[in-house]
């Protein structure tokens, strides 16, 4: 009998983190789920730990790291369930995490494509890590509630998009949108999916009772590669999704954001490489826009209000002073 939920866990050298995640899944009160672990070419004993701690899990093993987006897509394609949950390897879900997500999704309208968990800092569970993501007109994605007291986020409601580190999606929603964009490799691929869903008329909700402890910063990528990817992906996210009229209207804010992060990352060569790596993608982006933009289900005004007017970062002038003092 086909289970109701497939849980997909992408893994890359996660031996130090994976056991806590798998053991937490074994303790879930909701049991009607299957687990797919997608190993992205780990060189540690991650695969052996999966066999030891989750022998019932299906393991998809690759010889090289193909990125978060490709890994979760592999699990999504292999699933035959009504819902798909994504879970980072550095998480530890509370026992009722999945039960609360499934209950909320069962009660939601068909246009709710995904649900966000309450992600708490593993080092201090009284503090929020992420209660859903947002996107600003400076191109900055932000974790909703990050660093604030978990007690402030006891009510559910609509959000911009879920963080894919601990989220539940309708399988039909993922199939309709084609899953995650594998060009992103890692970083912002969930914000991209969230924005694409919103442009197609979908909504997302936050489920405060679905709690997950999250360590964070477990990708292990070198800082320079992170800067290159996040810089490229920020531009890719905006260019491939937003109407031209809005890109022009908010050009000053978008330029401000790029200058801000160019300074903030303090890796100018890596950031420049990120910008340049967008150029080969432009012909593909143009073709995609021609196919997608005429079919958007939102008005320009509705799209404009999806993004926040300002990013939650220090002013550029303050950042520049700090940078030049270093």
PDB file of C-alpha atoms in Angstrom:
ATOM      1  CA  UNK A   1       0.000   0.000   0.000  1.00  0.00           C
ATOM      2  CA  UNK A   2       1.338   3.427  -0.957  1.00  0.00           C
ATOM      3  CA  UNK A   3       2.083   5.634   2.066  1.00  0.00           C
ATOM      4  CA  UNK A   4       0.688   9.134   2.358  1.00  0.00           C
ATOM      5  CA  UNK A   5       4.044  10.958   2.591  1.00  0.00           C
ATOM      6  CA  UNK A   6       7.532  10.581   1.173  1.00  0.00           C
ATOM      7  CA  UNK A   7      10.305  12.209   3.207  1.00  0.00           C
ATOM      8  CA  UNK A   8      13.320  13.174   1.091  1.00  0.00           C
ATOM      9  CA  UNK A   9      16.644  13.808   2.840  1.00  0.00           C
ATOM     10  CA  UNK A  10      19.570  15.069   0.730  1.00  0.00           C
ATOM     11  CA  UNK A  11      22.929  14.087   2.234  1.00  0.00           C
ATOM     12  CA  UNK A  12      26.511  15.113   1.609  1.00  0.00           C
ATOM     13  CA  UNK A  13      29.154  13.979   4.109  1.00  0.00           C
ATOM     14  CA  UNK A  14      26.566  14.023   6.863  1.00  0.00           C
ATOM     15  CA  UNK A  15      27.892  11.318   9.174  1.00  0.00           C
ATOM     16  CA  UNK A  16      28.176  13.697  12.121  1.00  0.00           C
ATOM     17  CA  UNK A  17      24.583  14.910  11.715  1.00  0.00           C
ATOM     18  CA  UNK A  18      22.518  12.238  10.038  1.00  0.00           C
ATOM     19  CA  UNK A  19      21.951   9.856  12.947  1.00  0.00           C
ATOM     20  CA  UNK A  20      19.989  12.411  14.985  1.00  0.00           C
ATOM     21  CA  UNK A  21      17.766  13.134  11.978  1.00  0.00           C
ATOM     22  CA  UNK A  22      17.064   9.470  11.211  1.00  0.00           C
ATOM     23  CA  UNK A  23      16.441   8.614  14.862  1.00  0.00           C
ATOM     24  CA  UNK A  24      13.992  11.527  15.125  1.00  0.00           C
ATOM     25  CA  UNK A  25      12.079  10.184  12.124  1.00  0.00           C
ATOM     26  CA  UNK A  26      11.876   6.784  13.779  1.00  0.00           C
ATOM     27  CA  UNK A  27      10.170   8.486  16.739  1.00  0.00           C
ATOM     28  CA  UNK A  28       7.479  10.253  14.682  1.00  0.00           C
ATOM     29  CA  UNK A  29       3.913   9.797  15.910  1.00  0.00           C
ATOM     30  CA  UNK A  30       2.653   9.799  12.298  1.00  0.00           C
ATOM     31  CA  UNK A  31       3.898   6.573  10.707  1.00  0.00           C
ATOM     32  CA  UNK A  32       2.411   6.518   7.191  1.00  0.00           C
ATOM     33  CA  UNK A  33       5.546   7.630   5.372  1.00  0.00           C
ATOM     34  CA  UNK A  34       8.458   6.372   3.306  1.00  0.00           C
ATOM     35  CA  UNK A  35      11.999   7.766   3.423  1.00  0.00           C
ATOM     36  CA  UNK A  36      14.286   8.476   0.480  1.00  0.00           C
ATOM     37  CA  UNK A  37      17.878   9.397   1.304  1.00  0.00           C
ATOM     38  CA  UNK A  38      19.763  10.893  -1.644  1.00  0.00           C
ATOM     39  CA  UNK A  39      23.514  10.752  -1.097  1.00  0.00           C
ATOM     40  CA  UNK A  40      25.405  13.380  -3.080  1.00  0.00           C
ATOM     41  CA  UNK A  41      28.710  11.536  -3.395  1.00  0.00           C
ATOM     42  CA  UNK A  42      29.643  11.437   0.292  1.00  0.00           C
ATOM     43  CA  UNK A  43      33.176  10.324   1.133  1.00  0.00           C
ATOM     44  CA  UNK A  44      32.406   9.549   4.791  1.00  0.00           C
ATOM     45  CA  UNK A  45      30.275   6.693   6.154  1.00  0.00           C
ATOM     46  CA  UNK A  46      26.914   8.403   5.604  1.00  0.00           C
ATOM     47  CA  UNK A  47      25.591   5.520   3.495  1.00  0.00           C
ATOM     48  CA  UNK A  48      26.489   2.937   6.128  1.00  0.00           C
ATOM     49  CA  UNK A  49      24.701   5.003   8.768  1.00  0.00           C
ATOM     50  CA  UNK A  50      21.545   5.065   6.666  1.00  0.00           C
ATOM     51  CA  UNK A  51      21.601   1.268   6.414  1.00  0.00           C
ATOM     52  CA  UNK A  52      22.186   1.002  10.162  1.00  0.00           C
ATOM     53  CA  UNK A  53      19.706   3.569  11.494  1.00  0.00           C
ATOM     54  CA  UNK A  54      17.038   3.527   8.761  1.00  0.00           C
ATOM     55  CA  UNK A  55      17.206   0.138   7.032  1.00  0.00           C
ATOM     56  CA  UNK A  56      13.724   0.672   5.596  1.00  0.00           C
ATOM     57  CA  UNK A  57      14.823   3.854   3.796  1.00  0.00           C
ATOM     58  CA  UNK A  58      15.459   3.840   0.060  1.00  0.00           C
ATOM     59  CA  UNK A  59      18.983   5.048  -0.704  1.00  0.00           C
ATOM     60  CA  UNK A  60      19.777   6.859  -3.943  1.00  0.00           C
ATOM     61  CA  UNK A  61      23.581   7.028  -4.149  1.00  0.00           C
ATOM     62  CA  UNK A  62      25.529   9.252  -6.525  1.00  0.00           C
ATOM     63  CA  UNK A  63      29.255   9.371  -7.157  1.00  0.00           C
ATOM     64  CA  UNK A  64      29.507  13.163  -7.146  1.00  0.00           C
ATOM     65  CA  UNK A  65      27.796  16.126  -5.535  1.00  0.00           C
ATOM     66  CA  UNK A  66      25.073  17.290  -7.915  1.00  0.00           C
ATOM     67  CA  UNK A  67      23.623  19.807  -5.480  1.00  0.00           C
ATOM     68  CA  UNK A  68      20.615  20.156  -3.205  1.00  0.00           C
ATOM     69  CA  UNK A  69      18.133  20.869  -5.996  1.00  0.00           C
ATOM     70  CA  UNK A  70      19.070  17.798  -8.042  1.00  0.00           C
ATOM     71  CA  UNK A  71      19.066  15.577  -4.956  1.00  0.00           C
ATOM     72  CA  UNK A  72      15.586  16.514  -3.782  1.00  0.00           C
ATOM     73  CA  UNK A  73      14.271  16.316  -7.341  1.00  0.00           C
ATOM     74  CA  UNK A  74      15.489  12.714  -7.531  1.00  0.00           C
ATOM     75  CA  UNK A  75      13.525  11.886  -4.403  1.00  0.00           C
ATOM     76  CA  UNK A  76      10.461  13.755  -5.640  1.00  0.00           C
ATOM     77  CA  UNK A  77      10.505  11.910  -8.970  1.00  0.00           C
ATOM     78  CA  UNK A  78      10.803   8.557  -7.198  1.00  0.00           C
ATOM     79  CA  UNK A  79       7.889   9.281  -4.861  1.00  0.00           C
ATOM     80  CA  UNK A  80       4.325   8.137  -5.559  1.00  0.00           C
ATOM     81  CA  UNK A  81       2.697   9.693  -2.513  1.00  0.00           C
ATOM     82  CA  UNK A  82       0.163  12.467  -2.045  1.00  0.00           C
ATOM     83  CA  UNK A  83       2.615  14.635  -0.120  1.00  0.00           C
ATOM     84  CA  UNK A  84       6.401  15.071  -0.154  1.00  0.00           C
ATOM     85  CA  UNK A  85       8.318  16.340   2.865  1.00  0.00           C
ATOM     86  CA  UNK A  86      11.843  17.714   2.524  1.00  0.00           C
ATOM     87  CA  UNK A  87      14.203  17.550   5.461  1.00  0.00           C
ATOM     88  CA  UNK A  88      17.800  18.691   5.809  1.00  0.00           C
ATOM     89  CA  UNK A  89      20.289  16.199   7.195  1.00  0.00           C
ATOM     90  CA  UNK A  90      21.175  18.606  10.039  1.00  0.00           C
ATOM     91  CA  UNK A  91      17.655  18.671  11.480  1.00  0.00           C
ATOM     92  CA  UNK A  92      15.915  16.839  14.293  1.00  0.00           C
ATOM     93  CA  UNK A  93      12.111  17.000  14.005  1.00  0.00           C
ATOM     94  CA  UNK A  94       9.947  16.850  17.114  1.00  0.00           C
ATOM     95  CA  UNK A  95       7.823  13.659  17.441  1.00  0.00           C
ATOM     96  CA  UNK A  96       4.619  15.359  16.219  1.00  0.00           C
ATOM     97  CA  UNK A  97       6.308  17.332  13.420  1.00  0.00           C
ATOM     98  CA  UNK A  98       4.990  15.300  10.504  1.00  0.00           C
ATOM     99  CA  UNK A  99       1.593  14.666  12.104  1.00  0.00           C
ATOM    100  CA  UNK A 100       1.001  18.399  12.453  1.00  0.00           C
ATOM    101  CA  UNK A 101       2.073  19.124   8.885  1.00  0.00           C
ATOM    102  CA  UNK A 102      -0.110  16.385   7.411  1.00  0.00           C
ATOM    103  CA  UNK A 103      -3.110  17.451   9.475  1.00  0.00           C
ATOM    104  CA  UNK A 104      -2.688  21.061   8.332  1.00  0.00           C
ATOM    105  CA  UNK A 105      -2.304  20.084   4.685  1.00  0.00           C
ATOM    106  CA  UNK A 106      -5.334  17.786   4.815  1.00  0.00           C
ATOM    107  CA  UNK A 107      -7.420  20.729   6.041  1.00  0.00           C
ATOM    108  CA  UNK A 108      -6.004  23.288   3.595  1.00  0.00           C
ATOM    109  CA  UNK A 109      -7.421  24.464   0.287  1.00  0.00           C
ATOM    110  CA  UNK A 110      -6.132  22.869  -2.947  1.00  0.00           C
ATOM    111  CA  UNK A 111      -4.240  26.055  -3.837  1.00  0.00           C
ATOM    112  CA  UNK A 112      -1.963  25.667  -0.794  1.00  0.00           C
ATOM    113  CA  UNK A 113       1.117  24.150  -2.381  1.00  0.00           C
ATOM    114  CA  UNK A 114       3.374  23.890   0.654  1.00  0.00           C
ATOM    115  CA  UNK A 115       3.695  24.297   4.408  1.00  0.00           C
ATOM    116  CA  UNK A 116       6.564  25.698   6.468  1.00  0.00           C
ATOM    117  CA  UNK A 117       7.770  24.260   9.766  1.00  0.00           C
ATOM    118  CA  UNK A 118       8.876  26.179  12.824  1.00  0.00           C
ATOM    119  CA  UNK A 119      12.634  25.702  12.572  1.00  0.00           C
ATOM    120  CA  UNK A 120      14.406  26.327  15.885  1.00  0.00           C
ATOM    121  CA  UNK A 121      18.094  26.700  16.620  1.00  0.00           C
ATOM    122  CA  UNK A 122      19.527  23.390  17.754  1.00  0.00           C
ATOM    123  CA  UNK A 123      21.876  25.259  20.086  1.00  0.00           C
ATOM    124  CA  UNK A 124      18.957  27.174  21.654  1.00  0.00           C
ATOM    125  CA  UNK A 125      15.484  25.782  20.879  1.00  0.00           C
ATOM    126  CA  UNK A 126      13.831  28.844  22.417  1.00  0.00           C
ATOM    127  CA  UNK A 127      15.102  30.876  19.444  1.00  0.00           C
ATOM    128  CA  UNK A 128      13.734  30.788  15.894  1.00  0.00           C
ATOM    129  CA  UNK A 129      15.910  29.882  12.947  1.00  0.00           C
ATOM    130  CA  UNK A 130      13.238  30.061  10.228  1.00  0.00           C
ATOM    131  CA  UNK A 131       9.435  30.298  10.122  1.00  0.00           C
ATOM    132  CA  UNK A 132       9.188  30.730   6.370  1.00  0.00           C
ATOM    133  CA  UNK A 133      11.129  32.817   3.871  1.00  0.00           C
ATOM    134  CA  UNK A 134      10.643  36.260   2.359  1.00  0.00           C
ATOM    135  CA  UNK A 135      12.139  38.083  -0.624  1.00  0.00           C
ATOM    136  CA  UNK A 136      12.840  41.808  -0.911  1.00  0.00           C
ATOM    137  CA  UNK A 137      13.057  44.128  -3.897  1.00  0.00           C
ATOM    138  CA  UNK A 138      16.798  44.347  -3.218  1.00  0.00           C
ATOM    139  CA  UNK A 139      16.977  40.661  -4.097  1.00  0.00           C
ATOM    140  CA  UNK A 140      17.577  39.566  -0.506  1.00  0.00           C
ATOM    141  CA  UNK A 141      15.949  36.412   0.815  1.00  0.00           C
ATOM    142  CA  UNK A 142      15.389  36.423   4.574  1.00  0.00           C
ATOM    143  CA  UNK A 143      14.466  33.892   7.244  1.00  0.00           C
ATOM    144  CA  UNK A 144      11.205  34.949   8.873  1.00  0.00           C
ATOM    145  CA  UNK A 145      11.677  35.371  12.621  1.00  0.00           C
ATOM    146  CA  UNK A 146      15.370  34.469  12.643  1.00  0.00           C
ATOM    147  CA  UNK A 147      16.934  35.193  16.038  1.00  0.00           C
ATOM    148  CA  UNK A 148      13.633  36.011  17.719  1.00  0.00           C
ATOM    149  CA  UNK A 149      11.872  34.178  20.528  1.00  0.00           C
ATOM    150  CA  UNK A 150       9.970  31.078  19.448  1.00  0.00           C
ATOM    151  CA  UNK A 151       7.112  32.212  21.692  1.00  0.00           C
ATOM    152  CA  UNK A 152       6.416  35.066  19.252  1.00  0.00           C
ATOM    153  CA  UNK A 153       5.468  32.587  16.519  1.00  0.00           C
ATOM    154  CA  UNK A 154       2.602  30.569  17.950  1.00  0.00           C
ATOM    155  CA  UNK A 155       0.067  31.487  15.259  1.00  0.00           C
ATOM    156  CA  UNK A 156      -0.115  30.100  11.750  1.00  0.00           C
ATOM    157  CA  UNK A 157      -0.884  32.061   8.626  1.00  0.00           C
ATOM    158  CA  UNK A 158       0.159  32.781   5.077  1.00  0.00           C
ATOM    159  CA  UNK A 159       3.836  33.294   4.245  1.00  0.00           C
ATOM    160  CA  UNK A 160       5.809  34.104   1.109  1.00  0.00           C
ATOM    161  CA  UNK A 161       7.313  30.605   0.844  1.00  0.00           C
ATOM    162  CA  UNK A 162       8.546  27.699   2.989  1.00  0.00           C
ATOM    163  CA  UNK A 163      12.177  26.912   3.713  1.00  0.00           C
ATOM    164  CA  UNK A 164      12.843  23.572   2.027  1.00  0.00           C
ATOM    165  CA  UNK A 165      15.001  22.491   4.964  1.00  0.00           C
ATOM    166  CA  UNK A 166      11.806  21.279   6.672  1.00  0.00           C
ATOM    167  CA  UNK A 167       8.686  21.622   4.524  1.00  0.00           C
ATOM    168  CA  UNK A 168       5.714  19.638   3.274  1.00  0.00           C
ATOM    169  CA  UNK A 169       4.518  19.988  -0.335  1.00  0.00           C
ATOM    170  CA  UNK A 170       1.711  18.546  -2.379  1.00  0.00           C
ATOM    171  CA  UNK A 171       3.234  16.155  -4.903  1.00  0.00           C
ATOM    172  CA  UNK A 172       0.859  17.525  -7.550  1.00  0.00           C
ATOM    173  CA  UNK A 173       2.208  21.037  -6.903  1.00  0.00           C
ATOM    174  CA  UNK A 174       5.817  19.902  -7.331  1.00  0.00           C
ATOM    175  CA  UNK A 175       4.953  18.011 -10.512  1.00  0.00           C
ATOM    176  CA  UNK A 176       3.111  20.983 -12.008  1.00  0.00           C
ATOM    177  CA  UNK A 177       6.037  23.332 -11.399  1.00  0.00           C
ATOM    178  CA  UNK A 178       8.669  20.828 -12.488  1.00  0.00           C
ATOM    179  CA  UNK A 179      10.305  20.588  -9.073  1.00  0.00           C
ATOM    180  CA  UNK A 180      13.341  22.631  -8.105  1.00  0.00           C
ATOM    181  CA  UNK A 181      15.494  24.401 -10.676  1.00  0.00           C
ATOM    182  CA  UNK A 182      18.699  22.343 -10.744  1.00  0.00           C
ATOM    183  CA  UNK A 183      20.699  25.223 -12.209  1.00  0.00           C
ATOM    184  CA  UNK A 184      20.723  26.722  -8.717  1.00  0.00           C
ATOM    185  CA  UNK A 185      22.730  23.732  -7.386  1.00  0.00           C
ATOM    186  CA  UNK A 186      22.244  25.029  -3.834  1.00  0.00           C
ATOM    187  CA  UNK A 187      20.945  28.211  -2.150  1.00  0.00           C
ATOM    188  CA  UNK A 188      17.715  30.059  -3.013  1.00  0.00           C
ATOM    189  CA  UNK A 189      16.265  27.136  -4.960  1.00  0.00           C
ATOM    190  CA  UNK A 190      13.416  26.963  -2.447  1.00  0.00           C
ATOM    191  CA  UNK A 191      12.740  30.705  -2.742  1.00  0.00           C
ATOM    192  CA  UNK A 192      12.685  30.283  -6.523  1.00  0.00           C
ATOM    193  CA  UNK A 193      10.178  27.441  -6.239  1.00  0.00           C
ATOM    194  CA  UNK A 194       8.122  29.495  -3.806  1.00  0.00           C
ATOM    195  CA  UNK A 195       8.032  32.494  -6.130  1.00  0.00           C
ATOM    196  CA  UNK A 196       7.152  30.375  -9.154  1.00  0.00           C
ATOM    197  CA  UNK A 197       4.308  28.842  -7.195  1.00  0.00           C
ATOM    198  CA  UNK A 198       2.996  32.231  -6.132  1.00  0.00           C
ATOM    199  CA  UNK A 199       3.081  33.444  -9.727  1.00  0.00           C
ATOM    200  CA  UNK A 200       0.961  30.411 -10.645  1.00  0.00           C
ATOM    201  CA  UNK A 201      -1.630  31.223  -7.998  1.00  0.00           C
ATOM    202  CA  UNK A 202      -0.461  28.972  -5.153  1.00  0.00           C
ATOM    203  CA  UNK A 203      -0.198  29.932  -1.487  1.00  0.00           C
ATOM    204  CA  UNK A 204       1.863  28.706   1.479  1.00  0.00           C
ATOM    205  CA  UNK A 205       1.147  28.533   5.193  1.00  0.00           C
ATOM    206  CA  UNK A 206       3.226  28.380   8.366  1.00  0.00           C
ATOM    207  CA  UNK A 207       2.433  25.582  10.850  1.00  0.00           C
ATOM    208  CA  UNK A 208       3.721  26.630  14.304  1.00  0.00           C
ATOM    209  CA  UNK A 209       3.199  23.208  15.910  1.00  0.00           C
ATOM    210  CA  UNK A 210       5.467  21.509  13.355  1.00  0.00           C
ATOM    211  CA  UNK A 211       8.750  22.056  15.186  1.00  0.00           C
ATOM    212  CA  UNK A 212      12.202  21.079  13.948  1.00  0.00           C
ATOM    213  CA  UNK A 213      15.596  21.671  15.528  1.00  0.00           C
ATOM    214  CA  UNK A 214      18.106  22.902  12.958  1.00  0.00           C
ATOM    215  CA  UNK A 215      21.864  23.148  13.259  1.00  0.00           C
ATOM    216  CA  UNK A 216      22.449  25.118  10.053  1.00  0.00           C
ATOM    217  CA  UNK A 217      25.553  25.797   7.941  1.00  0.00           C
ATOM    218  CA  UNK A 218      26.022  22.105   7.227  1.00  0.00           C
ATOM    219  CA  UNK A 219      26.664  22.309   3.469  1.00  0.00           C
ATOM    220  CA  UNK A 220      30.415  22.504   3.969  1.00  0.00           C
ATOM    221  CA  UNK A 221      31.036  24.481   0.781  1.00  0.00           C
ATOM    222  CA  UNK A 222      34.062  26.824   0.777  1.00  0.00           C
ATOM    223  CA  UNK A 223      33.196  30.479   1.345  1.00  0.00           C
ATOM    224  CA  UNK A 224      34.282  31.572  -2.133  1.00  0.00           C
ATOM    225  CA  UNK A 225      32.067  28.975  -3.795  1.00  0.00           C
ATOM    226  CA  UNK A 226      29.162  29.947  -1.560  1.00  0.00           C
ATOM    227  CA  UNK A 227      29.536  33.608  -2.576  1.00  0.00           C
ATOM    228  CA  UNK A 228      29.700  32.707  -6.263  1.00  0.00           C
ATOM    229  CA  UNK A 229      26.582  30.538  -6.057  1.00  0.00           C
ATOM    230  CA  UNK A 230      24.480  32.877  -3.921  1.00  0.00           C
ATOM    231  CA  UNK A 231      25.418  35.871  -6.108  1.00  0.00           C
ATOM    232  CA  UNK A 232      24.530  34.059  -9.316  1.00  0.00           C
ATOM    233  CA  UNK A 233      21.353  32.553  -7.894  1.00  0.00           C
ATOM    234  CA  UNK A 234      20.059  35.882  -6.631  1.00  0.00           C
ATOM    235  CA  UNK A 235      20.262  37.337 -10.149  1.00  0.00           C
ATOM    236  CA  UNK A 236      18.880  34.165 -11.724  1.00  0.00           C
ATOM    237  CA  UNK A 237      15.932  34.134  -9.316  1.00  0.00           C
ATOM    238  CA  UNK A 238      14.926  37.689 -10.204  1.00  0.00           C
ATOM    239  CA  UNK A 239      15.532  37.593 -13.954  1.00  0.00           C
ATOM    240  CA  UNK A 240      13.727  34.340 -14.635  1.00  0.00           C
ATOM    241  CA  UNK A 241      10.598  35.107 -12.621  1.00  0.00           C
ATOM    242  CA  UNK A 242       9.709  38.792 -12.360  1.00  0.00           C
ATOM    243  CA  UNK A 243       7.888  40.812 -15.034  1.00  0.00           C
ATOM    244  CA  UNK A 244      10.098  43.240 -16.975  1.00  0.00           C
ATOM    245  CA  UNK A 245       8.000  46.248 -15.963  1.00  0.00           C
ATOM    246  CA  UNK A 246       8.599  45.496 -12.293  1.00  0.00           C
ATOM    247  CA  UNK A 247      12.306  44.877 -12.819  1.00  0.00           C
ATOM    248  CA  UNK A 248      12.531  48.318 -14.423  1.00  0.00           C
ATOM    249  CA  UNK A 249      10.371  49.965 -11.747  1.00  0.00           C
ATOM    250  CA  UNK A 250      12.550  48.566  -8.950  1.00  0.00           C
ATOM    251  CA  UNK A 251      15.883  48.806 -10.772  1.00  0.00           C
ATOM    252  CA  UNK A 252      17.349  51.211  -8.193  1.00  0.00           C
ATOM    253  CA  UNK A 253      16.497  48.883  -5.296  1.00  0.00           C
ATOM    254  CA  UNK A 254      17.863  45.890  -7.160  1.00  0.00           C
ATOM    255  CA  UNK A 255      21.117  47.710  -7.932  1.00  0.00           C
ATOM    256  CA  UNK A 256      21.412  48.778  -4.295  1.00  0.00           C
ATOM    257  CA  UNK A 257      21.064  45.161  -3.223  1.00  0.00           C
ATOM    258  CA  UNK A 258      23.777  43.954  -5.571  1.00  0.00           C
ATOM    259  CA  UNK A 259      26.200  46.654  -4.402  1.00  0.00           C
ATOM    260  CA  UNK A 260      25.347  45.881  -0.796  1.00  0.00           C
ATOM    261  CA  UNK A 261      26.082  42.180  -1.045  1.00  0.00           C
ATOM    262  CA  UNK A 262      29.163  42.734  -3.204  1.00  0.00           C
ATOM    263  CA  UNK A 263      30.610  44.693  -0.268  1.00  0.00           C
ATOM    264  CA  UNK A 264      29.130  42.494   2.473  1.00  0.00           C
ATOM    265  CA  UNK A 265      30.604  39.220   1.268  1.00  0.00           C
ATOM    266  CA  UNK A 266      34.148  40.606   1.050  1.00  0.00           C
ATOM    267  CA  UNK A 267      34.912  38.133  -1.736  1.00  0.00           C
ATOM    268  CA  UNK A 268      34.906  40.460  -4.767  1.00  0.00           C
ATOM    269  CA  UNK A 269      36.400  37.960  -7.207  1.00  0.00           C
ATOM    270  CA  UNK A 270      33.943  35.243  -6.210  1.00  0.00           C
ATOM    271  CA  UNK A 271      31.022  37.681  -6.451  1.00  0.00           C
ATOM    272  CA  UNK A 272      32.214  38.856  -9.863  1.00  0.00           C
ATOM    273  CA  UNK A 273      32.463  35.237 -11.008  1.00  0.00           C
ATOM    274  CA  UNK A 274      28.883  34.770  -9.845  1.00  0.00           C
ATOM    275  CA  UNK A 275      27.646  37.713 -11.901  1.00  0.00           C
ATOM    276  CA  UNK A 276      29.553  36.564 -14.985  1.00  0.00           C
ATOM    277  CA  UNK A 277      28.196  33.027 -14.689  1.00  0.00           C
ATOM    278  CA  UNK A 278      24.701  34.407 -15.317  1.00  0.00           C
ATOM    279  CA  UNK A 279      25.630  35.483 -18.855  1.00  0.00           C
ATOM    280  CA  UNK A 280      25.615  31.995 -20.466  1.00  0.00           C
ATOM    281  CA  UNK A 281      22.173  31.419 -18.963  1.00  0.00           C
ATOM    282  CA  UNK A 282      20.568  34.522 -20.476  1.00  0.00           C
ATOM    283  CA  UNK A 283      19.375  32.895 -23.741  1.00  0.00           C
ATOM    284  CA  UNK A 284      17.663  30.147 -21.724  1.00  0.00           C
ATOM    285  CA  UNK A 285      16.113  32.708 -19.382  1.00  0.00           C
ATOM    286  CA  UNK A 286      14.694  34.681 -22.311  1.00  0.00           C
ATOM    287  CA  UNK A 287      13.100  31.547 -23.774  1.00  0.00           C
ATOM    288  CA  UNK A 288      11.639  30.580 -20.404  1.00  0.00           C
ATOM    289  CA  UNK A 289      10.202  34.034 -19.864  1.00  0.00           C
ATOM    290  CA  UNK A 290       8.473  33.979 -23.242  1.00  0.00           C
ATOM    291  CA  UNK A 291       6.763  30.739 -22.272  1.00  0.00           C
ATOM    292  CA  UNK A 292       5.942  31.586 -18.655  1.00  0.00           C
ATOM    293  CA  UNK A 293       5.238  35.311 -18.321  1.00  0.00           C
ATOM    294  CA  UNK A 294       2.085  35.400 -20.510  1.00  0.00           C
ATOM    295  CA  UNK A 295       0.519  32.708 -18.298  1.00  0.00           C
ATOM    296  CA  UNK A 296       0.983  34.342 -14.897  1.00  0.00           C
ATOM    297  CA  UNK A 297      -2.134  34.197 -12.729  1.00  0.00           C
ATOM    298  CA  UNK A 298      -1.376  37.406 -10.817  1.00  0.00           C
ATOM    299  CA  UNK A 299      -1.630  41.052 -11.803  1.00  0.00           C
ATOM    300  CA  UNK A 300       1.435  43.295 -11.739  1.00  0.00           C
ATOM    301  CA  UNK A 301       0.197  44.861  -8.507  1.00  0.00           C
ATOM    302  CA  UNK A 302      -0.205  41.455  -6.885  1.00  0.00           C
ATOM    303  CA  UNK A 303       3.286  40.386  -7.936  1.00  0.00           C
ATOM    304  CA  UNK A 304       4.722  43.651  -6.659  1.00  0.00           C
ATOM    305  CA  UNK A 305       3.221  43.090  -3.213  1.00  0.00           C
ATOM    306  CA  UNK A 306       4.681  39.596  -2.915  1.00  0.00           C
ATOM    307  CA  UNK A 307       8.132  41.068  -2.318  1.00  0.00           C
ATOM    308  CA  UNK A 308       8.971  43.210   0.699  1.00  0.00           C
ATOM    309  CA  UNK A 309      10.046  46.819   0.016  1.00  0.00           C
ATOM    310  CA  UNK A 310      13.256  46.683   2.063  1.00  0.00           C
ATOM    311  CA  UNK A 311      15.715  44.044   3.189  1.00  0.00           C
ATOM    312  CA  UNK A 312      16.500  43.374   6.835  1.00  0.00           C
ATOM    313  CA  UNK A 313      20.162  44.374   6.673  1.00  0.00           C
ATOM    314  CA  UNK A 314      22.327  47.250   8.008  1.00  0.00           C
ATOM    315  CA  UNK A 315      22.450  50.375   5.806  1.00  0.00           C
ATOM    316  CA  UNK A 316      24.972  50.319   2.974  1.00  0.00           C
ATOM    317  CA  UNK A 317      26.860  53.314   4.387  1.00  0.00           C
ATOM    318  CA  UNK A 318      27.346  51.557   7.732  1.00  0.00           C
ATOM    319  CA  UNK A 319      28.472  48.401   5.968  1.00  0.00           C
ATOM    320  CA  UNK A 320      30.982  50.313   3.837  1.00  0.00           C
ATOM    321  CA  UNK A 321      32.511  51.953   6.919  1.00  0.00           C
ATOM    322  CA  UNK A 322      32.939  48.551   8.551  1.00  0.00           C
ATOM    323  CA  UNK A 323      34.482  47.078   5.407  1.00  0.00           C
ATOM    324  CA  UNK A 324      37.045  49.833   4.980  1.00  0.00           C
ATOM    325  CA  UNK A 325      38.099  49.579   8.644  1.00  0.00           C
ATOM    326  CA  UNK A 326      39.108  45.928   8.157  1.00  0.00           C
TER     327      UNK A 326
END
